Amino acid sequence: MSGSAYVEAEIASQPDTWRRAAALAAGPTGSLLPNKGERVAVVGCGTSLYMAQAYAALREQAGLGDTDAFAASEFPFGRAYDRVVALSRSGTTTEVLELLQRLRGVTPTVAVIADPNTPAPELAEETIVLDFADERSVVQTRFATTALTLFRAHVAAQSGTAFDLEKIVADAARCVAEPLPDGILDKTQFAFLGRGWTVGLANEAGLKMTEASLTWTQSYPAMEYRHGPISIASPGTVTWMLGEAPRGLAEQVQATGGQWLDPADGRDPLAELIRVQRLAVALGGRKGLEVDNPRNLTRSIILSEV
């Protein structure tokens, strides 16, 4: 199948997969995730790394324990952790498998994957399978956001913090259905900003645009945008905030002639990421790209030599 047929359907399914993930967090699956007070590392590659960053920030900010996020290839084996969570859609990524192998018998591990028929379950102490969120497109969308919804629901349950699933799902449904912002397909450069846990979402937004549409992007913590990157803002650019913006930043961007976007009406930042996913697919289609199978990419990075 050509074009973007798979990824478009996968993006549209996210309200449903998020609801299913949140339900899992309240049951036996949730008991496999880190306990309150544990020192935790979360690892992944590509999109999974950025979801790891978001989860780590959420967990630590909720007071559940020190939580770090690393690219699987950069894991600091000299540090002690009570548990390592490895996120991998395919369950076959070389760096993740090597990490799980090295940690066997040393540190408890939990693999969060989409396909159980892969090497990851044999190497991890515990495995969470989100097969209902697996994808046929190489471009990863719903698996990543579904895993993060599982983590968000679990963090909220452990910490007693707010998690309004009905609002989040409703926001996601709106972001699936509503038109993209006027004129945005004519823009040429995009900067994505986040704060706290949404820095990971900003990083993922930039990656999605690069993969699916070969678009020039940047991503930053929002307060860092003033320290140089704002110099690129102009009438041909978009600065897109995922989450609550620092005071005055929108006005500063608008003064450059650049377009400013943020979650309208207080919608959930993860739901807002859906709009970025849709934009990436639309831009890729406009350029005649094979969005489901971007150039130089495969579903899993499997290295013959590391």
Short mmCIF file of C-alpha atoms in Angstrom, two decimals:
data_model
loop_
_atom_site.label_atom_id
_atom_site.label_comp_id
_atom_site.label_asym_id
_atom_site.label_seq_id
_atom_site.Cartn_x
_atom_site.Cartn_y
_atom_site.Cartn_z
CA MET A 1 0.00 0.00 0.00
CA SER A 2 1.42 3.39 -0.98
CA GLY A 3 1.05 6.95 0.26
CA SER A 4 -0.01 7.37 3.89
CA ALA A 5 -2.97 5.01 4.19
CA TYR A 6 -1.69 3.14 7.24
CA VAL A 7 -0.40 6.07 9.28
CA GLU A 8 -3.54 8.14 8.74
CA ALA A 9 -5.71 5.35 10.17
CA GLU A 10 -3.26 4.78 13.03
CA ILE A 11 -3.29 8.47 13.96
CA ALA A 12 -7.09 8.52 13.95
CA SER A 13 -7.28 5.48 16.26
CA GLN A 14 -5.43 7.13 19.15
CA PRO A 15 -8.43 8.18 21.25
CA ASP A 16 -9.43 4.50 21.45
CA THR A 17 -5.95 3.12 22.13
CA TRP A 18 -5.36 5.71 24.85
CA ARG A 19 -8.53 4.68 26.62
CA ARG A 20 -7.44 1.02 26.51
CA ALA A 21 -3.97 1.88 27.84
CA ALA A 22 -5.37 3.84 30.76
CA ALA A 23 -7.54 0.87 31.70
CA LEU A 24 -4.48 -1.37 31.72
CA ALA A 25 -2.70 0.92 34.16
CA ALA A 26 -5.41 0.26 36.75
CA GLY A 27 -5.07 -3.54 36.52
CA PRO A 28 -2.33 -6.20 36.73
CA THR A 29 -0.34 -4.49 33.98
CA GLY A 30 0.14 -1.45 36.18
CA SER A 31 1.78 -3.60 38.86
CA LEU A 32 4.64 -4.34 36.45
CA LEU A 33 5.64 -0.68 36.26
CA PRO A 34 7.96 0.99 38.80
CA ASN A 35 6.81 1.38 42.38
CA LYS A 36 6.78 4.64 44.28
CA GLY A 37 10.22 5.41 45.67
CA GLU A 38 12.19 3.34 43.18
CA ARG A 39 15.10 4.91 41.33
CA VAL A 40 14.29 4.33 37.68
CA ALA A 41 15.84 4.71 34.24
CA VAL A 42 13.70 4.72 31.11
CA VAL A 43 15.37 3.95 27.77
CA GLY A 44 14.42 3.93 24.12
CA CYS A 45 15.56 4.92 20.64
CA GLY A 46 14.09 7.57 18.36
CA THR A 47 10.43 8.18 19.16
CA SER A 48 10.67 5.81 22.13
CA LEU A 49 13.47 7.92 23.60
CA TYR A 50 11.27 11.02 23.51
CA MET A 51 8.40 9.18 25.20
CA ALA A 52 10.95 8.04 27.79
CA GLN A 53 11.90 11.68 28.39
CA ALA A 54 8.27 12.63 28.93
CA TYR A 55 7.63 9.71 31.30
CA ALA A 56 10.77 10.39 33.31
CA ALA A 57 9.82 14.03 33.82
CA LEU A 58 6.25 13.15 34.78
CA ARG A 59 7.29 10.51 37.28
CA GLU A 60 9.92 12.61 38.99
CA GLN A 61 7.75 15.73 39.10
CA ALA A 62 5.00 13.67 40.73
CA GLY A 63 7.36 12.80 43.58
CA LEU A 64 7.56 9.09 42.77
CA GLY A 65 11.36 8.89 42.75
CA ASP A 66 14.44 9.83 40.77
CA THR A 67 13.82 9.03 37.11
CA ASP A 68 16.26 9.41 34.23
CA ALA A 69 15.81 8.93 30.49
CA PHE A 70 18.52 7.76 28.11
CA ALA A 71 19.01 6.67 24.56
CA ALA A 72 19.53 2.92 24.94
CA SER A 73 23.01 3.24 23.43
CA GLU A 74 24.01 5.82 26.07
CA PHE A 75 22.88 4.03 29.22
CA PRO A 76 25.33 4.66 32.11
CA PHE A 77 26.07 1.17 33.38
CA GLY A 78 28.02 2.62 36.29
CA ARG A 79 24.84 3.98 37.88
CA ALA A 80 22.60 1.96 40.16
CA TYR A 81 18.86 1.79 39.43
CA ASP A 82 16.10 -0.16 41.11
CA ARG A 83 14.39 -0.75 37.76
CA VAL A 84 14.92 -0.03 34.07
CA VAL A 85 11.96 0.43 31.71
CA ALA A 86 12.80 -0.24 28.05
CA LEU A 87 10.38 1.08 25.44
CA SER A 88 10.53 -0.49 21.97
CA ARG A 89 7.67 -0.84 19.51
CA SER A 90 9.39 -3.59 17.52
CA GLY A 91 11.07 -5.45 20.37
CA THR A 92 14.02 -6.01 18.03
CA THR A 93 16.07 -2.80 18.19
CA THR A 94 19.71 -3.74 18.61
CA GLU A 95 20.63 -1.20 21.29
CA VAL A 96 17.61 -2.08 23.44
CA LEU A 97 18.24 -5.82 23.22
CA GLU A 98 21.91 -5.41 24.11
CA LEU A 99 20.97 -3.30 27.11
CA LEU A 100 18.44 -5.87 28.34
CA GLN A 101 21.03 -8.61 27.89
CA ARG A 102 23.64 -6.76 29.93
CA LEU A 103 21.18 -6.02 32.74
CA ARG A 104 19.94 -9.61 33.14
CA GLY A 105 20.51 -10.73 36.71
CA VAL A 106 21.81 -7.26 37.64
CA THR A 107 18.84 -4.85 37.50
CA PRO A 108 15.12 -5.64 37.15
CA THR A 109 13.84 -4.65 33.72
CA VAL A 110 10.43 -4.08 32.13
CA ALA A 111 10.06 -4.09 28.35
CA VAL A 112 7.08 -2.23 26.87
CA ILE A 113 6.57 -3.50 23.32
CA ALA A 114 3.96 -4.01 20.62
CA ASP A 115 4.95 -7.46 19.32
CA PRO A 116 5.38 -10.30 21.82
CA ASN A 117 6.95 -12.58 19.21
CA THR A 118 10.31 -10.86 19.42
CA PRO A 119 13.51 -11.31 21.46
CA ALA A 120 12.66 -8.63 24.05
CA PRO A 121 10.38 -10.77 26.27
CA GLU A 122 13.12 -13.39 26.60
CA LEU A 123 15.59 -10.80 27.87
CA ALA A 124 13.42 -8.63 30.11
CA GLU A 125 12.29 -9.68 33.58
CA GLU A 126 8.76 -8.38 32.86
CA THR A 127 7.01 -7.51 29.61
CA ILE A 128 4.05 -5.29 28.83
CA VAL A 129 2.56 -5.91 25.38
CA LEU A 130 0.51 -3.15 23.75
CA ASP A 131 -0.32 -5.19 20.65
CA PHE A 132 -3.57 -3.27 20.10
CA ALA A 133 -1.41 -0.18 19.40
CA ASP A 134 1.00 -1.83 16.98
CA GLU A 135 1.43 -0.18 13.59
CA ARG A 136 2.05 -1.08 9.96
CA SER A 137 3.54 2.30 9.12
CA VAL A 138 7.25 2.77 9.70
CA VAL A 139 6.38 6.22 11.06
CA GLN A 140 5.52 5.65 14.71
CA THR A 141 2.49 7.46 16.12
CA ARG A 142 -0.09 5.56 18.16
CA PHE A 143 2.22 3.04 19.85
CA ALA A 144 4.33 5.81 21.34
CA THR A 145 1.42 7.93 22.55
CA THR A 146 -0.42 4.87 23.87
CA ALA A 147 2.61 3.81 25.90
CA LEU A 148 2.91 7.31 27.29
CA THR A 149 -0.79 7.27 28.21
CA LEU A 150 -0.19 4.04 30.13
CA PHE A 151 2.67 5.73 31.98
CA ARG A 152 0.65 8.88 32.64
CA ALA A 153 -2.26 6.95 34.09
CA HIS A 154 0.07 4.90 36.28
CA VAL A 155 1.89 7.99 37.56
CA ALA A 156 -1.43 9.63 38.40
CA ALA A 157 -2.69 6.55 40.24
CA GLN A 158 0.49 6.26 42.32
CA SER A 159 0.80 9.94 43.14
CA GLY A 160 -2.84 11.00 43.41
CA THR A 161 -2.32 13.67 40.78
CA ALA A 162 -5.01 14.67 38.30
CA PHE A 163 -5.61 12.57 35.19
CA ASP A 164 -8.87 13.40 33.47
CA LEU A 165 -9.06 10.58 30.93
CA GLU A 166 -12.38 11.69 29.48
CA LYS A 167 -11.07 15.17 28.76
CA ILE A 168 -7.82 13.83 27.31
CA VAL A 169 -9.67 11.44 25.00
CA ALA A 170 -12.12 14.16 23.97
CA ASP A 171 -9.23 16.52 23.22
CA ALA A 172 -7.59 13.79 21.14
CA ALA A 173 -10.78 13.22 19.16
CA ARG A 174 -10.99 16.95 18.40
CA CYS A 175 -7.38 17.02 17.24
CA VAL A 176 -8.08 14.08 14.93
CA ALA A 177 -11.10 15.75 13.35
CA GLU A 178 -10.53 19.48 13.20
CA PRO A 179 -8.95 21.22 10.19
CA LEU A 180 -5.25 22.05 10.37
CA PRO A 181 -4.43 25.73 11.00
CA ASP A 182 -4.91 28.01 8.00
CA GLY A 183 -1.84 28.46 5.84
CA ILE A 184 0.34 26.06 7.80
CA LEU A 185 1.07 23.83 4.80
CA ASP A 186 2.84 26.77 3.18
CA LYS A 187 5.33 27.23 6.03
CA THR A 188 8.89 26.00 5.59
CA GLN A 189 10.44 25.90 9.07
CA PHE A 190 9.06 24.75 12.40
CA ALA A 191 10.24 25.05 16.00
CA PHE A 192 8.55 22.94 18.69
CA LEU A 193 8.71 23.93 22.34
CA GLY A 194 7.89 22.18 25.61
CA ARG A 195 8.21 22.54 29.37
CA GLY A 196 8.75 19.75 31.87
CA TRP A 197 7.30 16.54 30.52
CA THR A 198 6.29 18.17 27.24
CA VAL A 199 9.92 18.78 26.23
CA GLY A 200 9.86 15.12 25.17
CA LEU A 201 6.71 15.82 23.13
CA ALA A 202 8.43 18.76 21.43
CA ASN A 203 11.38 16.54 20.52
CA GLU A 204 8.99 13.94 19.11
CA ALA A 205 7.10 16.58 17.13
CA GLY A 206 10.32 17.63 15.45
CA LEU A 207 11.27 14.05 14.67
CA LYS A 208 7.83 13.29 13.21
CA MET A 209 8.01 16.25 10.86
CA THR A 210 11.50 15.24 9.75
CA GLU A 211 10.62 11.58 9.15
CA ALA A 212 7.30 12.00 7.42
CA SER A 213 7.82 15.19 5.43
CA LEU A 214 11.57 15.94 5.33
CA THR A 215 10.78 19.32 6.87
CA TRP A 216 13.34 21.56 8.61
CA THR A 217 12.57 21.50 12.34
CA GLN A 218 14.00 22.36 15.74
CA SER A 219 12.88 21.55 19.28
CA TYR A 220 13.76 23.22 22.57
CA PRO A 221 12.70 23.71 26.16
CA ALA A 222 10.46 26.76 25.86
CA MET A 223 12.54 29.06 28.06
CA GLU A 224 15.60 28.29 25.93
CA TYR A 225 13.94 29.54 22.76
CA ARG A 226 14.71 33.15 23.68
CA HIS A 227 18.41 32.32 24.02
CA GLY A 228 19.21 32.36 20.31
CA PRO A 229 16.72 30.17 18.41
CA ILE A 230 14.09 32.91 18.24
CA SER A 231 16.41 34.65 15.77
CA ILE A 232 15.15 32.27 13.06
CA ALA A 233 11.50 33.30 13.54
CA SER A 234 10.08 35.13 10.53
CA PRO A 235 6.89 35.22 8.41
CA GLY A 236 7.79 31.82 6.93
CA THR A 237 8.18 30.01 10.24
CA VAL A 238 5.97 28.39 12.87
CA THR A 239 6.75 28.24 16.58
CA TRP A 240 4.53 25.59 18.15
CA MET A 241 4.17 25.26 21.91
CA LEU A 242 3.17 21.89 23.36
CA GLY A 243 1.83 22.78 26.78
CA GLU A 244 1.59 26.03 28.69
CA ALA A 245 3.81 28.77 27.28
CA PRO A 246 6.08 31.05 29.33
CA ARG A 247 4.59 34.48 29.84
CA GLY A 248 5.26 36.85 26.96
CA LEU A 249 6.79 34.31 24.58
CA ALA A 250 3.82 34.20 22.20
CA GLU A 251 3.91 37.97 21.83
CA GLN A 252 7.65 37.94 21.18
CA VAL A 253 7.28 35.37 18.41
CA GLN A 254 4.32 37.18 16.86
CA ALA A 255 6.36 40.40 16.79
CA THR A 256 8.79 38.69 14.38
CA GLY A 257 5.99 37.98 11.91
CA GLY A 258 6.24 34.27 12.61
CA GLN A 259 3.18 32.13 13.32
CA TRP A 260 2.60 31.06 16.94
CA LEU A 261 0.58 27.96 17.81
CA ASP A 262 -0.28 26.38 21.15
CA PRO A 263 -2.93 24.00 22.52
CA ALA A 264 -6.19 25.89 22.04
CA ASP A 265 -8.70 26.07 24.89
CA GLY A 266 -6.35 24.34 27.33
CA ARG A 267 -6.36 21.06 25.45
CA ASP A 268 -4.04 18.29 26.56
CA PRO A 269 -0.47 18.55 25.18
CA LEU A 270 -0.38 14.90 24.09
CA ALA A 271 -3.60 15.47 22.16
CA GLU A 272 -1.96 18.50 20.55
CA LEU A 273 0.80 16.20 19.28
CA ILE A 274 -1.85 14.55 17.09
CA ARG A 275 -2.16 17.80 15.15
CA VAL A 276 1.58 17.72 14.50
CA GLN A 277 1.36 14.11 13.34
CA ARG A 278 -1.40 15.02 10.92
CA LEU A 279 0.55 18.02 9.65
CA ALA A 280 3.63 15.86 9.04
CA VAL A 281 1.58 13.40 7.00
CA ALA A 282 -0.15 16.17 5.06
CA LEU A 283 3.15 17.86 4.21
CA GLY A 284 4.69 14.55 3.20
CA GLY A 285 1.74 13.80 0.93
CA ARG A 286 1.96 17.25 -0.61
CA LYS A 287 5.59 16.55 -1.48
CA GLY A 288 4.67 13.19 -3.02
CA LEU A 289 6.55 11.23 -0.36
CA GLU A 290 5.91 7.63 0.65
CA VAL A 291 4.90 8.60 4.17
CA ASP A 292 4.30 5.06 5.43
CA ASN A 293 7.82 4.13 4.32
CA PRO A 294 10.13 7.15 4.65
CA ARG A 295 13.42 7.02 2.81
CA ASN A 296 16.38 5.48 4.61
CA LEU A 297 14.16 4.22 7.46
CA THR A 298 12.92 0.81 8.57
CA ARG A 299 10.50 -0.28 11.29
CA SER A 300 13.39 -1.39 13.52
CA ILE A 301 17.09 -0.58 13.52
CA ILE A 302 18.92 -3.88 13.63
CA LEU A 303 22.70 -3.52 13.51
CA SER A 304 24.96 -6.33 12.38
CA GLU A 305 27.80 -4.80 14.35
CA VAL A 306 27.62 -2.39 17.29
#
